[in-house]
Amino acid sequence: MVVFVDFQGFNYGNCSDTLTIKELAVFNTNKSEPKSFLFKPPEDLSTLPHRYQKQTDWLTHNFHGLSWNCGIYEYENLPEILHETTKNAKCIYVKGTEKRRLLLKRLPKTQIVNIEDLECPSLRYLREHFDTTCCVNHIIKNAVCAFENVQNLATWYNEYFTTQTLSGDDFSKEKTSCSCFCV
């Protein structure tokens, strides 16, 4: 089973160690619909330093449109939800080095591939070329939506691999570089 994962959130420090995931989307290719999870904040926004409060406000109003205070699932349930929705995955595809690195920390025994290494185009390009839907959790138009992203990644993957396949050896030749999920 192949699984596509994307998430959006707030980063208030150095790279993935301080990433707060707000929206997690998981698309299991054995199921017909992706799943989306919106997490409550792990702490009150007022406890963050002022510069991170401003960064959070900017991301909410200009990037992903997710409010810090919104959420359905308790944040401490994130690891369990991630494990449950990806168990039995032969391979997990994610877009971006930092997202891959974060998932490797949380799912160390699972093969996780940065789909960029397969020459997947930008999410903006995919959004413009595929007819997918953003979820209702965003407060701005044209928000970057994890639910929409996993649909687009799966669609691109299915179309891209209808004419070619990759062997397991190709996955071991992945490139690594550091790019933080920071604004």
Coordinates of C-alpha atoms in Angstrom, one line a residue:
M1 CA 0.0 0.0 0.0
V2 CA 1.3 3.5 -0.9
V3 CA 0.4 6.4 1.3
F4 CA 0.7 10.2 0.6
V5 CA 1.2 12.5 3.6
D6 CA 1.2 16.3 3.9
F7 CA 0.8 18.7 6.8
Q8 CA 0.6 22.4 7.4
G9 CA 1.4 24.1 10.6
F10 CA 3.5 26.6 12.4
N11 CA 7.3 26.6 12.9
Y12 CA 8.7 28.7 15.7
G13 CA 12.3 27.8 15.8
N14 CA 15.0 25.8 14.0
C15 CA 13.6 23.3 11.5
S16 CA 11.3 20.5 12.3
D17 CA 12.0 20.2 16.0
T18 CA 9.7 23.1 16.7
L19 CA 7.0 22.5 14.1
T20 CA 3.4 22.5 15.4
I21 CA 1.3 20.5 12.9
K22 CA -2.2 21.9 12.6
E23 CA -3.5 20.0 9.6
L24 CA -2.4 16.5 8.8
A25 CA -3.7 14.8 5.6
V26 CA -3.2 11.2 4.7
F27 CA -4.2 9.5 1.4
N28 CA -4.0 5.7 1.5
T29 CA -4.2 4.5 -2.1
N30 CA -6.2 1.5 -0.9
K31 CA -9.0 3.9 0.2
S32 CA -11.1 6.1 -1.9
E33 CA -10.8 9.4 0.1
P34 CA -8.0 11.1 1.9
K35 CA -8.3 11.8 5.6
S36 CA -7.7 15.1 7.2
F37 CA -7.1 15.9 10.9
L38 CA -7.1 19.3 12.4
F39 CA -5.2 19.5 15.7
K40 CA -5.9 21.8 18.7
P41 CA -2.9 23.9 19.7
P42 CA -0.4 22.3 22.1
E43 CA -0.2 25.5 24.1
D44 CA -1.8 28.9 24.4
L45 CA -0.5 31.3 21.7
S46 CA 0.2 33.9 24.3
T47 CA 3.0 31.7 25.8
L48 CA 5.0 32.0 22.6
P49 CA 7.5 34.8 22.1
H50 CA 6.0 37.8 20.3
R51 CA 7.9 37.3 17.1
Y52 CA 6.4 33.8 16.8
Q53 CA 3.0 35.1 17.5
K54 CA 3.5 37.5 14.6
Q55 CA 4.7 34.7 12.4
T56 CA 1.7 32.6 13.3
D57 CA -0.6 35.5 12.5
W58 CA 1.1 35.9 9.1
L59 CA 0.8 32.2 8.2
T60 CA -2.9 32.2 9.2
H61 CA -3.8 35.3 7.1
N62 CA -1.4 34.8 4.1
F63 CA -0.4 31.2 3.7
H64 CA -2.4 28.3 5.0
G65 CA -5.3 30.0 6.6
L66 CA -5.4 27.8 9.7
S67 CA -6.0 29.5 13.0
W68 CA -3.7 28.6 15.9
N69 CA -6.8 28.2 18.2
C70 CA -8.8 25.9 15.9
G71 CA -8.7 22.1 16.1
I72 CA -10.7 19.0 16.6
Y73 CA -8.1 16.4 17.8
E74 CA -6.0 16.8 20.9
Y75 CA -2.4 17.5 19.9
E76 CA -1.0 14.7 22.1
N77 CA -3.0 12.3 19.8
L78 CA -0.9 13.2 16.8
P79 CA 1.7 10.4 17.0
E80 CA -1.1 7.8 17.5
I81 CA -3.1 9.1 14.5
L82 CA 0.0 9.3 12.3
H83 CA 0.9 5.7 13.2
E84 CA -2.6 4.4 12.8
T85 CA -3.2 6.1 9.4
T86 CA 0.1 4.9 7.9
K87 CA 0.4 1.4 9.4
N88 CA 1.0 -1.2 6.7
A89 CA 2.3 1.4 4.3
K90 CA 4.9 -0.1 2.0
C91 CA 6.0 3.4 1.2
I92 CA 5.0 7.0 2.2
Y93 CA 5.4 9.9 -0.2
V94 CA 5.8 13.4 1.1
K95 CA 6.9 16.6 -0.6
G96 CA 9.9 18.3 0.8
T97 CA 13.1 17.4 2.6
E98 CA 12.0 18.9 6.0
K99 CA 8.7 17.1 5.9
R100 CA 10.5 13.8 5.1
R101 CA 12.9 14.4 7.9
L102 CA 10.1 15.0 10.4
L103 CA 8.3 11.8 9.3
L104 CA 11.5 9.7 9.5
K105 CA 11.8 10.8 13.2
R106 CA 8.2 9.7 13.9
L107 CA 8.1 6.6 11.6
P108 CA 11.7 5.3 11.6
K109 CA 10.9 1.9 10.3
T110 CA 8.9 3.1 7.2
Q111 CA 10.3 3.9 3.8
I112 CA 9.6 7.6 3.3
V113 CA 10.3 9.2 -0.1
N114 CA 10.6 12.9 -0.9
I115 CA 8.5 13.0 -4.1
E116 CA 10.6 15.9 -5.3
D117 CA 13.3 13.3 -5.9
L118 CA 11.0 11.8 -8.5
E119 CA 10.8 15.2 -10.2
C120 CA 7.4 16.1 -9.0
P121 CA 6.5 19.6 -9.9
S122 CA 5.6 22.3 -7.4
L123 CA 2.4 22.1 -5.4
R124 CA 1.3 25.4 -7.0
Y125 CA 1.7 23.8 -10.5
L126 CA -0.3 20.7 -9.4
R127 CA -3.0 22.9 -7.9
E128 CA -3.4 24.7 -11.2
H129 CA -3.5 21.6 -13.3
F130 CA -5.6 19.1 -11.3
D131 CA -9.2 19.6 -10.2
T132 CA -9.1 19.0 -6.4
T133 CA -10.8 20.6 -3.5
C134 CA -9.4 22.3 -0.4
C135 CA -11.0 21.4 2.9
V136 CA -13.3 23.7 4.9
N137 CA -10.8 24.4 7.7
H138 CA -9.1 27.4 6.1
I139 CA -10.1 31.0 6.6
I140 CA -8.6 32.5 3.5
K141 CA -9.0 31.9 -0.3
N142 CA -6.3 30.0 -2.1
A143 CA -4.9 28.6 1.1
V144 CA -2.2 26.0 1.1
C145 CA -4.2 22.9 2.1
A146 CA -2.7 19.6 3.1
F147 CA -5.9 17.8 2.1
E148 CA -5.7 19.2 -1.4
N149 CA -2.0 18.6 -1.6
V150 CA -2.2 14.8 -0.9
Q151 CA -4.9 14.5 -3.6
N152 CA -2.7 16.4 -6.1
L153 CA 0.4 14.3 -5.2
A154 CA -1.5 11.1 -5.6
T155 CA -3.0 12.2 -8.9
W156 CA 0.4 13.3 -10.2
Y157 CA 2.0 10.0 -9.0
N158 CA -0.6 7.9 -10.7
E159 CA -0.4 9.7 -14.0
Y160 CA 3.4 9.9 -13.9
F161 CA 3.9 6.2 -13.1
T162 CA 1.4 4.9 -15.7
T163 CA 4.2 4.9 -18.2
Q164 CA 7.2 4.0 -16.0
T165 CA 8.0 2.3 -12.7
L166 CA 10.8 2.7 -10.2
S167 CA 12.7 -0.2 -8.6
G168 CA 13.5 -0.2 -4.9
D169 CA 17.1 0.7 -5.7
D170 CA 16.0 4.0 -7.1
F171 CA 14.6 5.0 -3.7
S172 CA 17.9 4.4 -2.0
K173 CA 19.6 7.0 -4.2
E174 CA 17.7 9.9 -2.7
K175 CA 19.3 13.3 -2.3
T176 CA 19.4 15.1 1.0
S177 CA 19.5 18.8 1.8
C178 CA 18.3 21.0 4.6
S179 CA 15.4 23.4 4.0
C180 CA 13.4 24.5 7.0
F181 CA 9.6 24.9 7.1
C182 CA 10.1 28.5 8.2
V183 CA 8.8 31.9 7.0

